[in-house]
Amino acid sequence: MVRIGHGADALNRAVPDATAAASADAAWPGLPPGLAGRLAKLDIRRPADLLLHLPLRYEDETRLTPIATAREGDTVQVEAEVVSSEVSLRPRRQLVARLRDQSGPLVARWLNFYPSLQKQLAPGARLRLFGEVRSGFFGDEMVHPRLRRIEPGEPLPEALTPVYPTTAGLAQSALRKLIGRELDRLRDDELLPVGVREVLGLPAFAEALAMLHRPPPDCDAEALAAGDHPAWRRIKFEELLVQQISLRRAYNARRAKRAPALAARQELTAALGARLPFALTGAQRRAVAEIAADLAAPHPMQRLLQGDVGSGKTIVAALAMLQAVENGYQAALMAPTEILAGQHYAKLRAWLEPLGIEIAWLAGSRTKRERAAEMARLAAGELPLAVGTHALIEDPVALPRLALAVVDEQHRFGVRQRLALREKAAGGASPHMLMMSATPIPRTLAMTHYADLDVSVLDELPPGRTPVVTKLVADGRRDEVIARIRDACAGGRQAYWVCPLVEESETLQLKAAEETFATLASALAGLRVGLVHGRLKPAEKSATMVAFAAGELDVLVATTVIEVGVDVPNASLMVIEHAERFGLAQLHQLRGRVGRGRTESVCILLYARPLSETARARLKVIYEHADGFVIAREDLHIRGPGEFVGARQSGVPLLRHANLETDGDLIEPARVLAEHLLSEAPATAERLVERWLGGREGLLRA
Ligand code: ADP
Ligand code: MG
């Protein structure tokens, strides 16, 4: 059997949608009712999409294997005659057929079957069966083989049989027929310059599709399986090319928009710099300079500030906001949780109030009345800065002179929410956007999956941090762990205890958190233990966090609400219960809560057996690595890019065929050709986009 290593992408394609299915029939006349809807689930919306629906793997039905020579574990095709068949009831109800060819006997079994299958298995019938040979109770057998009744002498297929990603109610054979029909109709549809194809050794479009959909028996099956056959490379290159064209067009559209040009006056920014108790790291200075240059341009910045937890993104954002303020404009900072927004608000106040700059605080926990006065002053353009949660993008909030919108933990917001903040500026002006993320996104992924975006990276931690020591501890040794917490707190330190993740239900999650809290509170009698979880009111959450930050609590029991942004340098111990249930990005974020002060910090990962293979792989990665970028890369290995945090929410269609890890060498030539086509052959660029994206290019613009 031939497999292609990009199954994960195929799994990411379809999002079922009943109403879409209903209208799909109307959009694609000439198909039996319901079929268009099922095809739409595979993202096939028009005949041309069928051609680009490529096989997951191939099966070799071009050859027959004599039964006696098939070895256990081989997936083979045999041609045999039915000797007998019967429904047997023991050990369970099943259909058992005895067959033979000239070389020997074979048993085929089905545990689920329709009467029609029994009819096909009439004694004397000639069949071709395809399946894996096992050695079973009755001798050599196949369980649930695929089968076809044939006439004696019927020729074998001449091509490998493609196996396509499909969906419920859509048989491989139906899909094959539809695709085959489209392939027969395909005439020359070449859109790549001959020179480029020659340099990269790529076959023509029609030739590549014929190879992939109907590989001849003498083809290089291994290269087809591995996905590096020239036919695959051709398709992957074209896919990357289309993506580059789209990104480039989005970039050009942005450059054509106008935004306030904010000169780097170095008035307020220099004043803040002079007051800071620390010097910026080299990476921070680089990011500040990149952002300052963007802000001075008359078109909107769209920049991602990417930096590992604790790398100091907040001060970079503060300096950018001051550049807006010193030009007489407003800036806003939005964070996904009230805890995080509250920390930003407190920090910015400490930095900026001495400079005489006031900040509006917009969060769900404040009453309308508390907010009203500030909102009026924001609307009048009198208050220069606003910090808050989603409350910032609610209807009554107006920021008429908004020139810079900062979104922290940007992947936690949807595209629409980010747009809503941008649209707060008066008269449809386009403010500059700065997005921040501690979830590291590998550079290639950022380049190709996020809409037109510039990236600044903080790849250096502020000095004076001691690396966190990570320990893997089996669940049975929990008492030792509790003793460690006592020791740490006796020494004046604080600790986090992260409750097990219960993904199935928020109610169960809450119950688990409360139980953990009760157990720990009694095991740690004499220590002050607090609890935060997602069901608390924002004000209650904040109060507990503030108490922990102020040292009024020794131990904070928490669900993953503490995942983002929390900054309590005196906390030096973190315990994560059932660490095997967490994703890598989450573990890394959680661990980043400690190691923020000068004492050595420890992160204990409690795990319970049995460990799945993935869980084991994840724990190994988090144990061995501290660098968020390395961890993100490993995460990509374990999960595949479609699963990567943030990529899904970005609203950008993922690559279906190209793989950024293995096909990275094609990205640069694709980028060069994209630019060339856009300036020299825009009609060809347009046809390429049309071929791959149809009307879906708009998604890339968000
Ligand atoms: P993150 O990138 O995770 O948002 P923060 O902005 O919260 O990180 O910064 C983490 C801590 O490091 C804060 O207490 C911040 O004041 C401090 N910090 C930031 N930059 C520096 C620096 N250059 N030197 C020392 N401490 C810094
Ligand atoms: Mg932060």
XYZ file of C-alpha atoms and ligand atoms in Angstrom:
730
model
C 0.000 0.000 0.000
C 1.242 3.448 -0.876
C 0.811 6.299 1.579
C 1.327 9.996 1.292
C 2.503 11.856 4.327
C 0.102 14.731 4.450
C -3.054 13.187 5.804
C -3.323 15.742 8.606
C -4.000 18.528 6.152
C -6.803 16.595 4.554
C -8.428 16.156 7.937
C -8.509 19.893 8.370
C -10.372 20.697 5.290
C -13.979 19.998 5.870
C -16.292 21.888 8.164
C -19.814 20.473 7.934
C -22.489 23.042 7.393
C -26.063 22.014 6.671
C -27.358 25.227 5.158
C -24.360 25.459 2.904
C -25.103 21.918 1.748
C -28.657 22.875 0.781
C -27.623 25.806 -1.327
C -24.752 23.821 -2.809
C -27.151 21.795 -4.970
C -28.434 24.950 -6.583
C -24.935 26.259 -7.154
C -23.812 23.173 -9.032
C -26.596 21.917 -11.281
C -26.420 18.567 -13.026
C -25.387 16.534 -9.981
C -27.713 14.140 -8.139
C -29.408 15.859 -5.159
C -27.205 16.069 -2.077
C -23.981 15.348 -3.897
C -22.960 18.972 -4.263
C -23.387 19.396 -0.511
C -21.175 16.433 0.251
C -18.568 17.690 -2.178
C -18.727 21.101 -0.523
C -17.727 19.444 2.732
C -14.508 18.547 0.976
C -14.181 22.138 -0.173
C -15.039 21.104 -3.725
C -17.443 23.764 -4.956
C -17.087 23.646 -8.714
C -15.859 21.187 -11.332
C -12.391 22.713 -11.422
C -11.941 21.996 -7.684
C -12.216 18.280 -8.430
C -8.934 18.354 -10.301
C -7.114 19.716 -7.272
C -8.655 17.167 -4.933
C -5.653 14.888 -4.873
C -5.218 11.357 -3.545
C -4.169 10.642 0.019
C -2.534 7.433 -1.069
C -2.702 4.748 -3.747
C -3.585 1.109 -3.888
C -1.984 -1.222 -6.363
C -4.691 -3.193 -8.165
C -2.645 -3.569 -11.308
C -1.222 -6.862 -10.110
C -2.582 -10.157 -8.816
C -0.843 -12.074 -6.068
C -1.213 -15.852 -5.858
C -2.784 -16.582 -2.471
C -0.035 -18.983 -1.415
C 2.732 -16.403 -1.960
C 1.076 -13.565 0.000
C 2.800 -13.047 3.289
C 1.089 -12.135 6.505
C 0.689 -8.353 6.772
C 0.874 -7.769 3.003
C -1.913 -5.790 1.416
C -2.554 -7.516 -1.881
C -5.067 -8.202 -4.590
C -6.018 -11.796 -5.286
C -8.345 -13.332 -7.827
C -10.246 -16.335 -6.529
C -13.342 -18.450 -6.927
C -15.909 -18.801 -4.159
C -16.068 -22.361 -2.804
C -18.712 -21.740 -0.170
C -20.103 -18.997 1.998
C -22.241 -18.974 5.113
C -23.323 -16.861 8.014
C -21.778 -18.332 11.110
C -22.996 -17.380 14.569
C -19.988 -18.331 16.617
C -17.895 -16.824 18.071
C -20.105 -14.000 16.800
C -22.374 -13.369 13.863
C -20.285 -13.051 10.740
C -20.232 -13.839 7.062
C -17.497 -16.335 6.217
C -16.510 -17.158 2.639
C -14.078 -19.843 1.571
C -12.275 -19.118 -1.669
C -9.389 -20.546 -3.660
C -7.127 -19.808 -6.570
C -4.733 -22.207 -8.258
C -2.150 -21.763 -5.495
C -4.290 -22.285 -2.397
C -7.247 -21.405 -0.147
C -8.256 -18.156 1.513
C -10.964 -17.250 4.007
C -12.719 -13.877 3.893
C -14.770 -12.608 6.835
C -17.185 -9.732 7.386
C -18.601 -8.774 10.754
C -21.060 -6.308 9.226
C -22.669 -7.061 5.909
C -25.668 -6.500 3.719
C -27.651 -9.304 2.009
C -26.304 -8.032 -1.324
C -22.833 -9.105 -0.240
C -24.075 -12.651 0.411
C -25.423 -12.732 -3.125
C -22.088 -11.715 -4.583
C -20.459 -14.574 -2.709
C -22.434 -17.318 -4.448
C -20.373 -20.502 -4.945
C -18.543 -20.471 -8.280
C -18.398 -16.662 -8.509
C -15.072 -15.155 -9.581
C -13.902 -12.265 -7.433
C -11.034 -9.881 -7.044
C -10.374 -9.161 -3.398
C -8.170 -6.439 -2.050
C -7.031 -6.412 1.546
C -4.479 -7.330 4.161
C -3.592 -10.979 4.603
C -3.578 -12.268 8.173
C -3.091 -15.643 9.571
C -6.316 -16.414 11.353
C -8.143 -19.243 13.015
C -9.118 -20.684 9.633
C -5.708 -20.248 7.975
C -4.854 -17.305 5.672
C -7.667 -14.795 5.793
C -8.763 -11.306 4.875
C -11.121 -9.378 7.131
C -13.438 -6.930 5.375
C -11.620 -7.034 2.039
C -12.843 -4.818 -0.735
C -14.208 -7.021 -3.493
C -15.468 -6.941 -7.034
C -17.139 -9.670 -9.019
C -15.537 -10.130 -12.444
C -15.944 -12.063 -15.649
C -13.168 -14.539 -16.476
C -10.353 -12.810 -18.382
C -11.341 -9.305 -17.367
C -8.256 -7.083 -17.750
C -6.533 -5.530 -14.744
C -6.531 -1.759 -14.279
C -3.452 -0.139 -15.798
C -2.991 2.595 -13.219
C -2.568 2.597 -9.443
C -5.931 3.203 -7.814
C -6.095 6.584 -6.081
C -7.654 6.818 -2.620
C -9.087 10.271 -1.972
C -9.970 12.116 1.194
C -13.717 11.752 1.380
C -16.709 12.279 3.599
C -19.720 10.285 4.786
C -22.064 9.303 1.959
C -19.521 9.814 -0.785
C -17.965 6.580 -2.043
C -14.428 6.427 -3.424
C -15.806 5.062 -6.675
C -18.187 8.021 -7.108
C -15.422 10.491 -6.354
C -13.096 8.718 -8.777
C -15.689 8.863 -11.510
C -16.323 12.586 -11.034
C -12.636 13.391 -10.947
C -11.928 11.130 -13.926
C -14.556 12.922 -15.990
C -12.995 16.264 -15.206
C -9.570 14.912 -16.034
C -10.775 13.704 -19.446
C -12.060 17.173 -20.173
C -8.854 18.885 -19.123
C -6.983 20.352 -22.051
C -3.718 22.195 -21.791
C -4.101 24.704 -19.001
C -0.516 25.705 -18.425
C 0.027 28.885 -16.417
C 3.677 28.625 -15.393
C 6.422 30.038 -17.592
C 8.381 27.291 -19.358
C 11.672 28.679 -18.050
C 10.598 28.353 -14.416
C 9.369 24.822 -15.004
C 12.660 23.861 -16.578
C 14.765 25.311 -13.784
C 12.706 23.593 -11.100
C 12.195 20.403 -13.130
C 8.405 20.598 -12.983
C 6.076 18.847 -15.424
C 3.171 20.626 -17.123
C -0.050 21.098 -15.152
C -2.141 18.589 -17.106
C 0.677 16.057 -17.083
C 1.153 16.405 -13.311
C -2.556 15.935 -12.642
C -2.712 12.877 -14.885
C 0.223 11.380 -12.991
C -1.345 12.050 -9.590
C -4.868 10.936 -10.401
C -3.963 8.035 -12.695
C -0.410 6.963 -12.021
C 0.714 4.408 -14.618
C 2.010 1.051 -13.364
C 5.624 1.899 -14.248
C 5.613 5.154 -12.269
C 7.914 5.872 -9.367
C 5.440 4.722 -6.715
C 7.794 5.501 -3.876
C 8.210 9.128 -4.893
C 4.455 9.400 -5.290
C 4.018 7.981 -1.820
C 6.595 10.280 -0.298
C 5.065 13.303 -1.998
C 8.310 14.339 -3.679
C 7.512 13.096 -7.171
C 7.949 15.930 -9.716
C 4.178 15.842 -10.256
C 3.616 16.597 -6.571
C 6.308 19.266 -6.614
C 4.545 20.920 -9.528
C 1.253 21.091 -7.640
C 2.856 22.175 -4.386
C 4.838 24.861 -6.120
C 1.731 26.203 -7.757
C -0.116 26.205 -4.453
C 2.685 28.130 -2.765
C 2.826 30.494 -5.728
C -0.869 31.281 -5.419
C -0.450 31.919 -1.728
C 2.418 34.300 -2.387
C 0.400 36.125 -5.046
C -2.488 36.534 -2.602
C -0.255 37.777 0.177
C 1.424 40.199 -2.166
C -1.910 41.546 -3.357
C -3.072 41.986 0.239
C 0.164 43.828 0.958
C -0.343 46.131 -2.013
C -3.919 46.823 -0.937
C -2.692 47.802 2.527
C -0.025 50.095 1.130
C -2.738 51.871 -0.801
C -4.632 52.715 2.431
C -3.836 55.819 4.463
C -2.956 55.964 8.150
C -1.714 58.821 10.347
C 2.037 59.215 9.879
C 3.366 59.276 13.432
C 6.809 60.828 13.494
C 9.192 59.460 16.114
C 9.488 62.706 18.050
C 11.321 61.059 20.930
C 9.559 63.246 23.453
C 7.391 60.968 25.590
C 9.236 57.822 24.491
C 12.563 59.267 25.609
C 11.017 60.407 28.894
C 9.736 56.899 29.620
C 13.046 55.373 28.606
C 14.861 57.617 31.064
C 12.584 56.557 33.907
C 12.702 52.797 33.375
C 14.512 50.824 36.048
C 16.064 48.613 33.368
C 17.760 48.951 30.000
C 16.020 47.481 26.953
C 17.479 44.284 25.586
C 18.977 44.325 22.110
C 15.963 42.486 20.771
C 13.597 45.021 22.335
C 15.558 47.915 20.840
C 15.385 46.290 17.416
C 11.632 45.760 17.687
C 11.079 49.320 18.942
C 13.002 50.690 15.963
C 11.091 48.532 13.460
C 7.774 49.609 14.909
C 8.773 53.293 15.128
C 9.687 53.260 11.433
C 6.381 51.614 10.486
C 4.383 54.119 12.509
C 6.081 57.032 10.766
C 4.834 55.811 7.376
C 1.524 57.094 5.968
C -0.027 53.638 5.495
C -1.179 51.233 8.196
C 1.356 49.083 9.965
C 0.432 45.448 10.383
C 3.022 43.899 12.588
C 3.257 40.888 14.844
C 5.508 41.241 17.873
C 6.456 37.754 18.729
C 8.337 36.991 21.893
C 8.526 34.157 24.311
C 6.819 34.523 27.671
C 8.707 37.046 29.762
C 10.627 38.516 26.842
C 9.213 41.978 27.629
C 6.643 42.757 24.979
C 4.652 45.170 27.146
C 7.297 47.891 27.268
C 7.697 47.683 23.495
C 3.953 48.207 23.123
C 4.023 51.085 25.621
C 6.721 52.884 23.635
C 4.721 52.441 20.427
C 1.609 53.845 22.086
C 3.558 56.849 23.296
C 4.616 57.580 19.746
C 0.928 57.912 18.888
C 0.302 60.097 21.922
C 3.186 62.457 21.260
C 1.639 63.087 17.842
C -1.684 63.994 19.386
C -3.427 60.691 18.618
C -4.998 57.923 20.686
C -3.821 54.354 21.210
C -5.628 51.335 22.629
C -4.456 48.040 24.071
C -6.801 45.042 24.147
C -6.095 41.812 26.043
C -8.160 38.603 26.099
C -8.767 38.298 29.850
C -9.538 40.765 32.586
C -6.615 39.486 34.642
C -4.202 40.200 31.861
C -5.743 43.516 30.859
C -5.674 44.494 34.537
C -1.969 43.768 34.769
C -1.316 45.859 31.691
C -3.380 48.681 33.100
C -1.482 48.623 36.400
C 1.895 48.485 34.685
C 1.114 51.233 32.185
C -0.200 53.466 34.965
C 2.972 53.009 36.947
C 5.036 53.910 33.890
C 2.931 56.682 32.392
C 1.184 58.539 35.198
C 4.456 60.180 36.236
C 4.600 61.526 32.676
C 1.157 63.017 33.163
C -0.608 60.589 30.853
C -4.038 59.298 31.824
C -5.377 55.902 30.831
C -8.977 54.769 30.445
C -9.756 51.340 31.909
C -12.476 49.418 30.092
C -13.332 46.018 31.449
C -16.467 44.002 32.103
C -16.156 44.342 35.873
C -16.621 48.099 35.823
C -20.165 49.383 35.921
C -21.568 51.501 33.128
C -21.524 54.490 35.446
C -17.861 54.020 36.319
C -17.045 53.838 32.649
C -19.315 56.636 31.443
C -17.088 59.579 32.303
C -14.006 57.987 30.800
C -15.902 56.993 27.679
C -17.096 60.542 27.178
C -13.535 61.814 27.435
C -12.312 59.110 25.035
C -15.028 60.071 22.565
C -13.988 63.707 22.835
C -10.407 62.705 22.142
C -9.294 64.046 25.526
C -8.006 60.760 26.916
C -5.066 59.482 24.895
C -4.910 55.846 26.018
C -7.384 53.022 26.618
C -6.663 49.585 28.046
C -9.219 46.842 28.334
C -10.771 43.555 27.374
C -13.433 42.905 24.740
C -15.256 45.756 26.476
C -13.081 48.024 24.338
C -14.752 46.975 21.122
C -18.299 47.270 22.416
C -20.605 49.609 20.666
C -20.652 52.728 22.851
C -16.871 53.004 23.003
C -15.551 55.572 20.524
C -11.895 56.335 19.869
C -12.087 58.997 17.169
C -8.361 59.727 17.120
C -7.231 56.114 17.304
C -3.932 55.778 15.466
C -2.575 52.582 16.995
C -4.425 49.458 18.104
C -2.447 46.894 20.093
C -3.819 43.382 20.555
C -2.103 41.207 23.135
C -2.235 37.415 22.781
C -3.647 38.062 19.364
C -4.375 34.414 18.619
C -6.991 34.414 21.371
C -9.099 36.850 19.407
C -11.023 36.146 16.249
C -10.388 37.988 13.036
C -13.621 39.906 13.511
C -12.680 41.197 16.949
C -9.348 42.440 15.729
C -11.111 44.230 12.882
C -13.645 45.713 15.306
C -10.886 47.399 17.286
C -9.383 48.806 14.128
C -12.765 50.196 13.123
C -13.024 52.312 16.258
C -11.152 55.094 14.486
C -13.369 57.879 13.144
C -14.305 58.264 9.514
C -13.064 54.886 8.375
C -9.416 55.809 8.947
C -7.055 52.836 9.180
C -5.046 52.809 12.386
C -1.756 51.003 12.727
C -2.020 47.501 14.194
C 0.427 45.852 16.536
C -0.343 42.268 17.442
C 1.520 40.491 20.191
C 1.869 36.816 20.830
C 3.796 34.642 23.209
C 2.708 31.588 21.293
C 5.660 31.257 19.041
C 4.812 30.671 15.457
C 7.626 29.288 13.342
C 8.763 31.869 10.889
C 7.754 29.985 7.766
C 4.296 29.498 9.205
C 3.996 33.174 10.032
C 5.185 34.077 6.552
C 2.806 31.872 4.703
C -0.227 31.352 6.922
C -0.904 34.784 8.251
C -2.309 37.412 6.020
C 0.149 40.043 4.999
C 2.049 40.609 8.209
C 5.442 41.912 9.224
C 7.091 40.214 12.144
C 9.370 41.494 14.905
C 10.871 38.872 17.126
C 12.069 39.225 20.727
C 14.543 36.373 20.765
C 16.368 37.420 23.903
C 15.183 37.352 27.501
C 15.959 40.251 29.854
C 19.088 39.540 31.895
C 18.978 38.142 35.414
C 16.467 35.356 34.835
C 17.359 31.930 36.131
C 16.218 29.120 33.900
C 13.309 27.037 35.181
C 14.150 23.498 36.242
C 11.540 21.087 34.907
C 10.802 17.822 36.692
C 8.615 14.963 35.562
C 7.009 13.260 38.524
C 4.627 10.309 38.514
C 1.279 10.966 40.114
C 1.963 8.512 42.933
C 4.581 10.820 44.444
C 2.193 13.671 45.065
C 3.030 13.808 48.812
C 6.626 14.712 48.039
C 5.365 17.457 45.782
C 3.156 18.866 48.511
C 6.152 18.842 50.853
C 8.096 20.887 48.305
C 5.351 23.484 48.261
C 5.597 23.771 52.049
C 9.359 24.273 51.803
C 9.065 26.925 49.109
C 6.429 28.860 51.023
C 8.380 28.543 54.275
C 11.217 30.273 52.441
C 8.917 33.179 51.565
C 8.194 32.030 48.008
C 4.859 31.411 46.360
C 3.541 28.562 44.258
C 1.025 27.832 41.522
C -0.925 24.589 41.332
C -2.540 24.088 37.945
C -5.615 21.862 37.977
C -6.062 19.041 35.524
C -7.581 19.972 32.243
C -11.041 18.512 31.677
C -11.806 19.274 28.076
C -15.151 17.529 27.894
C -17.033 19.829 30.185
C -16.656 23.109 31.948
C -18.732 21.837 34.855
C -16.405 18.895 35.398
C -13.461 21.228 35.046
C -14.867 23.400 37.788
C -15.543 20.401 39.994
C -11.985 19.165 39.546
C -10.640 22.600 40.460
C -12.764 22.832 43.602
C -11.760 19.358 44.725
C -8.107 20.070 44.169
C -8.466 23.283 46.096
C -10.157 21.539 49.034
C -7.540 18.782 49.150
C -4.620 21.176 48.984
C -6.088 23.607 51.472
C -6.297 20.817 54.057
C -2.934 19.275 53.142
C -1.303 22.696 53.383
C -2.987 23.828 56.594
C -1.363 27.008 57.836
C -0.681 28.337 54.341
C -2.959 30.781 52.581
C -4.414 29.047 49.529
C -6.509 30.795 46.859
C -8.505 29.525 43.879
C -9.154 31.042 40.458
C -11.145 29.439 37.680
C -13.028 30.442 34.578
C -16.467 30.558 36.201
C -15.587 33.315 38.665
C -16.802 36.822 37.975
C -14.030 38.962 36.480
C -13.884 41.112 39.614
C -13.486 38.029 41.846
C -10.761 36.698 39.600
C -8.908 39.989 39.673
C -9.222 40.264 43.442
C -7.646 36.831 43.910
C -4.885 37.601 41.409
C -4.150 40.919 43.044
C -3.957 39.207 46.439
C -1.551 36.622 45.048
C 0.583 39.279 43.352
C 0.694 41.236 46.619
C 1.912 38.163 48.515
C -1.286 37.819 50.529
C -1.717 34.275 49.243
C 0.988 31.596 49.339
C -0.478 29.135 46.903
C -2.711 29.819 43.937
C -4.781 26.904 42.720
C -5.833 27.701 39.190
C -7.279 26.374 35.995
C -5.656 27.499 32.790
C -7.045 31.009 33.253
C -3.564 31.857 34.496
C -2.145 30.733 31.214
C -1.599 34.143 29.753
C 0.450 37.051 30.859
C 0.390 36.725 34.638
C 3.526 38.232 36.135
C 4.345 37.446 39.775
C 8.142 37.319 40.119
C 8.029 35.906 43.674
C 6.286 32.735 42.495
C 9.034 30.182 41.996
C 7.249 26.851 42.001
C 4.628 25.547 39.644
C 2.905 22.189 39.753
C 0.893 21.070 36.745
C -1.407 18.179 37.502
C -2.117 15.673 34.729
C 0.427 17.430 32.585
C -0.080 14.727 29.963
C -3.451 16.243 29.097
C -2.067 19.624 28.108
C -0.832 20.722 24.723
C 2.772 21.792 24.291
C 2.024 25.446 23.717
C -0.063 25.480 26.887
C 2.603 23.753 28.976
C 5.178 26.199 27.751
C 2.962 29.165 28.553
C 2.157 27.844 31.998
C 5.765 27.143 32.826
C 6.597 30.688 31.760
C 4.704 31.975 34.818
C 7.669 31.003 36.984
C 11.313 31.883 36.534
C 10.513 35.590 36.500
C 12.557 36.511 39.544
C 16.111 35.894 40.668
C 15.613 32.668 42.624
C 15.788 29.343 40.903
C 12.334 28.208 39.862
C 10.970 24.716 39.473
C 8.134 23.419 37.342
C 6.827 19.990 38.347
C 4.879 18.094 35.744
C 2.739 15.492 37.473
C 1.657 12.799 35.085
C -0.541 9.735 35.291
C -0.054 6.488 33.427
C -0.850 5.120 30.905
C 0.714 7.729 28.631
C -0.327 7.840 25.008
C 2.459 8.064 22.473
C 1.686 11.705 21.756
C 1.545 12.595 25.440
C 4.889 10.926 26.009
C 6.386 12.805 23.049
C 5.044 16.116 24.343
C 6.350 15.610 27.866
C 9.749 14.718 26.483
C 9.859 17.920 24.445
C 8.819 20.174 27.322
C 11.294 18.440 29.631
C 14.195 18.827 27.222
C 13.565 22.285 25.799
C 13.048 25.773 27.183
C 13.113 27.738 23.939
C 9.594 28.506 22.765
C 10.587 28.442 19.122
C 12.093 24.988 19.384
C 9.018 23.808 21.267
C 6.739 25.234 18.598
C 8.705 23.438 15.924
C 8.475 20.140 17.783
C 4.778 20.769 18.284
C 4.432 21.142 14.553
C 6.155 17.781 14.118
C 3.863 16.059 16.567
C 0.621 17.615 15.447
C 0.964 18.892 11.907
C 0.533 22.536 10.957
C -3.239 22.499 10.749
C -3.502 21.944 14.442
C -1.135 24.699 15.349
C -2.589 27.146 17.794
C -3.629 30.277 16.066
C -3.333 29.050 12.533
C -6.889 27.838 12.536
C -8.323 31.048 13.924
C -6.405 33.180 11.511
C -9.111 32.727 8.899
C -6.517 31.936 6.282
C -7.017 28.749 4.316
C -4.265 26.334 5.153
C -2.085 24.830 2.521
C -3.577 21.598 1.337
C -0.662 19.960 -0.359
C 2.566 21.821 0.260
C 4.303 21.107 3.530
C 6.326 23.976 4.912
C 8.874 21.704 6.489
C 9.617 19.481 3.528
C 8.836 21.859 0.668
C 10.448 24.947 2.177
C 12.864 25.187 -0.761
C 9.944 26.046 -3.049
C 8.824 29.094 -1.058
C 11.511 31.477 -2.241
C 11.154 30.685 -5.971
C 7.375 30.977 -5.510
C 7.800 34.402 -3.955
C 10.058 35.613 -6.757
C 7.730 34.344 -9.461
C 4.698 35.845 -7.684
C 6.252 39.288 -7.848
C 7.234 38.817 -11.448
C 3.774 37.688 -12.534
C 2.031 40.495 -10.678
C 4.057 43.117 -12.495
C 4.552 41.445 -15.883
C 1.579 39.116 -16.356
C -1.238 40.134 -14.003
C -3.818 38.222 -16.038
C -1.907 34.983 -15.477
C -1.634 35.753 -11.762
C -5.376 36.292 -11.683
C -6.065 32.986 -13.424
C -3.828 31.135 -10.986
C -5.667 32.621 -8.019
C -8.975 31.806 -9.654
C -7.920 28.212 -10.267
C -6.944 27.626 -6.641
C -9.096 29.897 -4.551
C -12.132 30.707 -6.636
C -13.903 33.415 -4.688
C -12.130 32.652 -1.443
C -9.219 35.044 -1.695
C -10.981 37.616 0.495
C -10.207 35.454 3.520
C -6.576 36.309 3.149
C -7.214 39.968 3.592
C -8.408 39.955 7.176
P 5.788 39.304 28.040
O 6.636 39.399 26.813
O 5.608 37.891 28.476
O 4.494 40.055 27.916
P 6.340 41.297 30.029
O 6.223 42.467 29.146
O 5.222 41.026 30.968
O 6.645 39.980 29.193
O 7.706 41.423 30.826
C 8.057 40.489 31.806
C 8.784 41.190 32.943
O 10.077 41.625 32.528
C 8.063 42.436 33.412
O 8.152 42.478 34.818
C 8.834 43.552 32.753
O 8.714 44.760 33.441
C 10.250 43.016 32.769
N 11.131 43.522 31.729
C 10.788 43.843 30.472
N 11.874 44.229 29.764
C 12.924 44.143 30.608
C 14.327 44.412 30.466
N 14.851 44.837 29.317
N 15.111 44.209 31.548
C 14.590 43.758 32.698
N 13.294 43.499 32.900
C 12.459 43.686 31.873
Mg 2.513 39.804 28.018
